[in-house]
mmCIF file of C-alpha atoms in Angstrom:
data_model
loop_
_atom_site.group_PDB
_atom_site.id
_atom_site.type_symbol
_atom_site.label_atom_id
_atom_site.label_comp_id
_atom_site.label_asym_id
_atom_site.label_seq_id
_atom_site.Cartn_x
_atom_site.Cartn_y
_atom_site.Cartn_z
ATOM 1 C CA UNK A 1 24.299 -9.899 -26.690
ATOM 2 C CA UNK A 2 26.839 -7.743 -28.559
ATOM 3 C CA UNK A 3 26.651 -5.183 -26.083
ATOM 4 C CA UNK A 4 29.113 -6.207 -23.778
ATOM 5 C CA UNK A 5 32.046 -6.484 -26.587
ATOM 6 C CA UNK A 6 30.804 -2.923 -27.770
ATOM 7 C CA UNK A 7 31.028 -1.385 -24.292
ATOM 8 C CA UNK A 8 34.519 -3.270 -23.708
ATOM 9 C CA UNK A 9 35.861 -2.122 -27.019
ATOM 10 C CA UNK A 10 35.218 1.673 -26.336
ATOM 11 C CA UNK A 11 36.971 1.173 -22.904
ATOM 12 C CA UNK A 12 34.176 0.397 -20.257
ATOM 13 C CA UNK A 13 34.869 -2.017 -17.521
ATOM 14 C CA UNK A 14 32.379 -4.819 -18.278
ATOM 15 C CA UNK A 15 31.325 -7.306 -15.524
ATOM 16 C CA UNK A 16 29.483 -10.199 -16.996
ATOM 17 C CA UNK A 17 26.212 -11.034 -14.893
ATOM 18 C CA UNK A 18 26.103 -14.518 -13.518
ATOM 19 C CA UNK A 19 22.962 -16.328 -13.111
ATOM 20 C CA UNK A 20 22.007 -17.174 -9.676
ATOM 21 C CA UNK A 21 19.193 -18.514 -7.813
ATOM 22 C CA UNK A 22 17.443 -16.724 -4.827
ATOM 23 C CA UNK A 23 14.714 -17.620 -2.673
ATOM 24 C CA UNK A 24 11.259 -15.970 -2.794
ATOM 25 C CA UNK A 25 9.023 -15.792 0.229
ATOM 26 C CA UNK A 26 5.492 -15.872 -0.477
ATOM 27 C CA UNK A 27 2.656 -15.123 1.612
ATOM 28 C CA UNK A 28 -0.309 -16.488 -0.181
ATOM 29 C CA UNK A 29 -1.412 -20.012 1.040
ATOM 30 C CA UNK A 30 -2.427 -21.101 -2.436
ATOM 31 C CA UNK A 31 1.232 -21.242 -3.336
ATOM 32 C CA UNK A 32 2.101 -24.870 -1.986
ATOM 33 C CA UNK A 33 4.652 -26.522 -4.319
ATOM 34 C CA UNK A 34 7.250 -24.102 -5.948
ATOM 35 C CA UNK A 35 8.857 -26.804 -7.894
ATOM 36 C CA UNK A 36 5.915 -27.037 -10.216
ATOM 37 C CA UNK A 37 5.796 -23.307 -11.236
ATOM 38 C CA UNK A 38 7.946 -21.518 -13.756
ATOM 39 C CA UNK A 39 8.213 -17.619 -14.087
ATOM 40 C CA UNK A 40 8.403 -17.727 -17.878
ATOM 41 C CA UNK A 41 5.196 -15.303 -18.581
ATOM 42 C CA UNK A 42 4.989 -13.696 -15.102
ATOM 43 C CA UNK A 43 5.878 -10.261 -14.203
ATOM 44 C CA UNK A 44 7.753 -10.315 -10.955
ATOM 45 C CA UNK A 45 8.055 -7.142 -8.626
ATOM 46 C CA UNK A 46 10.283 -6.595 -5.499
ATOM 47 C CA UNK A 47 8.956 -4.196 -2.775
ATOM 48 C CA UNK A 48 10.388 -3.350 0.509
ATOM 49 C CA UNK A 49 8.096 -4.377 3.497
ATOM 50 C CA UNK A 50 7.062 -1.108 5.216
ATOM 51 C CA UNK A 51 7.441 -1.093 9.024
ATOM 52 C CA UNK A 52 4.201 -0.532 11.153
ATOM 53 C CA UNK A 53 5.041 3.035 11.328
ATOM 54 C CA UNK A 54 5.318 3.824 7.761
ATOM 55 C CA UNK A 55 2.002 1.449 7.370
ATOM 56 C CA UNK A 56 0.034 3.677 9.635
ATOM 57 C CA UNK A 57 1.133 6.869 8.084
ATOM 58 C CA UNK A 58 0.017 5.443 4.728
ATOM 59 C CA UNK A 59 -3.295 4.447 6.098
ATOM 60 C CA UNK A 60 -3.821 8.058 7.330
ATOM 61 C CA UNK A 61 -2.634 9.413 3.909
ATOM 62 C CA UNK A 62 -5.312 7.178 2.497
ATOM 63 C CA UNK A 63 -8.114 8.822 4.753
ATOM 64 C CA UNK A 64 -6.901 12.275 3.906
ATOM 65 C CA UNK A 65 -7.086 11.473 0.060
ATOM 66 C CA UNK A 66 -10.245 9.757 0.379
ATOM 67 C CA UNK A 67 -11.614 12.996 1.918
ATOM 68 C CA UNK A 68 -9.664 15.862 0.819
ATOM 69 C CA UNK A 69 -7.634 14.619 -2.059
ATOM 70 C CA UNK A 70 -7.712 13.732 -5.808
ATOM 71 C CA UNK A 71 -5.415 12.127 -8.196
ATOM 72 C CA UNK A 72 -5.448 13.274 -12.210
ATOM 73 C CA UNK A 73 -3.563 12.351 -15.078
ATOM 74 C CA UNK A 74 -4.193 15.306 -17.693
ATOM 75 C CA UNK A 75 -3.080 16.088 -21.231
ATOM 76 C CA UNK A 76 -1.444 19.204 -21.127
ATOM 77 C CA UNK A 77 -0.234 21.054 -24.223
ATOM 78 C CA UNK A 78 3.509 22.275 -23.921
ATOM 79 C CA UNK A 79 5.306 23.613 -26.775
ATOM 80 C CA UNK A 80 2.695 22.505 -29.377
ATOM 81 C CA UNK A 81 2.940 18.993 -27.933
ATOM 82 C CA UNK A 82 0.647 17.317 -25.893
ATOM 83 C CA UNK A 83 2.286 16.008 -22.739
ATOM 84 C CA UNK A 84 1.047 14.029 -19.654
ATOM 85 C CA UNK A 85 0.524 15.866 -16.357
ATOM 86 C CA UNK A 86 0.654 13.782 -13.278
ATOM 87 C CA UNK A 87 -1.111 15.545 -9.868
ATOM 88 C CA UNK A 88 -1.764 14.295 -6.629
ATOM 89 C CA UNK A 89 -3.709 16.993 -4.531
ATOM 90 C CA UNK A 90 -4.864 17.657 -1.060
ATOM 91 C CA UNK A 91 -7.122 20.818 -0.620
ATOM 92 C CA UNK A 92 -7.250 22.192 2.894
ATOM 93 C CA UNK A 93 -8.445 25.227 4.889
ATOM 94 C CA UNK A 94 -5.493 27.666 4.694
ATOM 95 C CA UNK A 95 -6.252 29.016 8.222
ATOM 96 C CA UNK A 96 -5.231 25.671 9.798
ATOM 97 C CA UNK A 97 -1.389 26.320 9.482
ATOM 98 C CA UNK A 98 -0.638 23.333 11.799
ATOM 99 C CA UNK A 99 -2.475 20.885 9.842
ATOM 100 C CA UNK A 100 -1.342 22.226 6.595
ATOM 101 C CA UNK A 101 2.325 21.532 8.036
ATOM 102 C CA UNK A 102 1.354 18.084 9.286
ATOM 103 C CA UNK A 103 -0.433 16.915 5.964
ATOM 104 C CA UNK A 104 2.529 18.134 4.008
ATOM 105 C CA UNK A 105 5.166 16.271 6.029
ATOM 106 C CA UNK A 106 2.773 13.198 6.030
ATOM 107 C CA UNK A 107 2.796 13.403 1.956
ATOM 108 C CA UNK A 108 6.471 13.905 1.983
ATOM 109 C CA UNK A 109 7.016 10.741 4.301
ATOM 110 C CA UNK A 110 4.762 8.306 2.374
ATOM 111 C CA UNK A 111 5.656 9.568 -0.975
ATOM 112 C CA UNK A 112 9.163 10.552 -0.609
ATOM 113 C CA UNK A 113 8.681 13.859 -2.420
ATOM 114 C CA UNK A 114 8.278 17.406 -1.106
ATOM 115 C CA UNK A 115 5.104 18.702 -2.104
ATOM 116 C CA UNK A 116 4.135 22.344 -3.544
ATOM 117 C CA UNK A 117 1.840 24.462 -1.284
ATOM 118 C CA UNK A 118 -0.470 26.794 -3.440
ATOM 119 C CA UNK A 119 -2.563 29.143 -1.653
ATOM 120 C CA UNK A 120 -5.868 30.116 -3.780
ATOM 121 C CA UNK A 121 -6.586 34.083 -3.918
ATOM 122 C CA UNK A 122 -9.678 35.195 -2.429
ATOM 123 C CA UNK A 123 -10.294 31.523 -1.061
ATOM 124 C CA UNK A 124 -9.250 30.186 2.460
ATOM 125 C CA UNK A 125 -7.936 27.041 0.587
ATOM 126 C CA UNK A 126 -4.413 25.746 0.086
ATOM 127 C CA UNK A 127 -3.452 22.829 -2.339
ATOM 128 C CA UNK A 128 -0.717 20.682 -1.348
ATOM 129 C CA UNK A 129 0.428 19.060 -4.587
ATOM 130 C CA UNK A 130 3.058 16.643 -5.872
ATOM 131 C CA UNK A 131 3.426 16.326 -9.730
ATOM 132 C CA UNK A 132 5.970 13.628 -9.890
ATOM 133 C CA UNK A 133 4.911 10.872 -12.386
ATOM 134 C CA UNK A 134 6.454 7.975 -10.133
ATOM 135 C CA UNK A 135 4.829 9.328 -7.052
ATOM 136 C CA UNK A 136 1.272 9.506 -8.432
ATOM 137 C CA UNK A 137 1.806 6.100 -9.757
ATOM 138 C CA UNK A 138 3.078 4.650 -6.717
ATOM 139 C CA UNK A 139 -0.186 6.092 -4.853
ATOM 140 C CA UNK A 140 -2.181 4.493 -7.499
ATOM 141 C CA UNK A 141 -0.363 1.174 -8.320
ATOM 142 C CA UNK A 142 1.241 0.360 -4.851
ATOM 143 C CA UNK A 143 -1.081 2.194 -2.542
ATOM 144 C CA UNK A 144 -4.242 1.557 -4.419
ATOM 145 C CA UNK A 145 -5.922 4.944 -4.527
ATOM 146 C CA UNK A 146 -8.097 5.484 -7.498
ATOM 147 C CA UNK A 147 -7.931 8.006 -10.107
ATOM 148 C CA UNK A 148 -10.381 11.152 -9.576
ATOM 149 C CA UNK A 149 -13.224 11.841 -9.798
ATOM 150 C CA UNK A 150 -14.445 9.598 -6.797
ATOM 151 C CA UNK A 151 -18.118 10.759 -6.376
ATOM 152 C CA UNK A 152 -20.037 8.061 -4.456
ATOM 153 C CA UNK A 153 -17.366 5.643 -4.628
ATOM 154 C CA UNK A 154 -14.959 6.020 -1.422
ATOM 155 C CA UNK A 155 -12.786 3.155 -1.565
ATOM 156 C CA UNK A 156 -10.337 1.834 0.856
ATOM 157 C CA UNK A 157 -7.543 -0.021 -0.935
ATOM 158 C CA UNK A 158 -7.975 -3.661 -0.053
ATOM 159 C CA UNK A 159 -4.330 -4.099 1.757
ATOM 160 C CA UNK A 160 -5.560 -1.428 4.129
ATOM 161 C CA UNK A 161 -9.197 -2.711 4.513
ATOM 162 C CA UNK A 162 -8.803 -4.362 7.884
ATOM 163 C CA UNK A 163 -9.110 -3.306 11.634
ATOM 164 C CA UNK A 164 -5.433 -2.688 11.977
ATOM 165 C CA UNK A 165 -5.603 0.366 10.040
ATOM 166 C CA UNK A 166 -9.142 1.566 10.664
ATOM 167 C CA UNK A 167 -8.363 4.236 13.311
ATOM 168 C CA UNK A 168 -5.455 5.717 11.079
ATOM 169 C CA UNK A 169 -7.805 5.834 7.919
ATOM 170 C CA UNK A 170 -10.752 7.496 10.187
ATOM 171 C CA UNK A 171 -8.112 9.974 11.483
ATOM 172 C CA UNK A 172 -7.247 10.976 8.154
ATOM 173 C CA UNK A 173 -11.115 11.220 6.830
ATOM 174 C CA UNK A 174 -12.134 13.290 9.919
ATOM 175 C CA UNK A 175 -9.086 15.418 11.260
#
């Protein structure tokens, strides 16, 4: 559109993008003849394949979240406006210092965000929380975790529901 000429007119360096073809690798078996498909109305997202160590950490994180975690998106009043608050939380026994550090580091590795530790007064519990919208949405949309409450509906995300990840998920559930 006109944006390129406007930016150039006010002194910006403009590099006009060129169209190009890029191969797309598809894992699905049903996708046999790519020449018959157009991407007119398809939303295409790219992601970086995680290595086995990262996938193992994600699987263990899933186990922890299924047992001790919750995910919420809440309406909060801030300066007379309603805003969304995004929260991913794991609640643990505050006397288990090594495990708190382990889970906090695991959450930071998986979500690439430093969690906030909140000790509860008069209780032996601690909340390990992340409030970043993009990290909460990553846990929901990419990892496959569900919003809370999760009563009577523990659900392992389909991608991780195979024997390759069972030991990691069980460790997260029962550690």
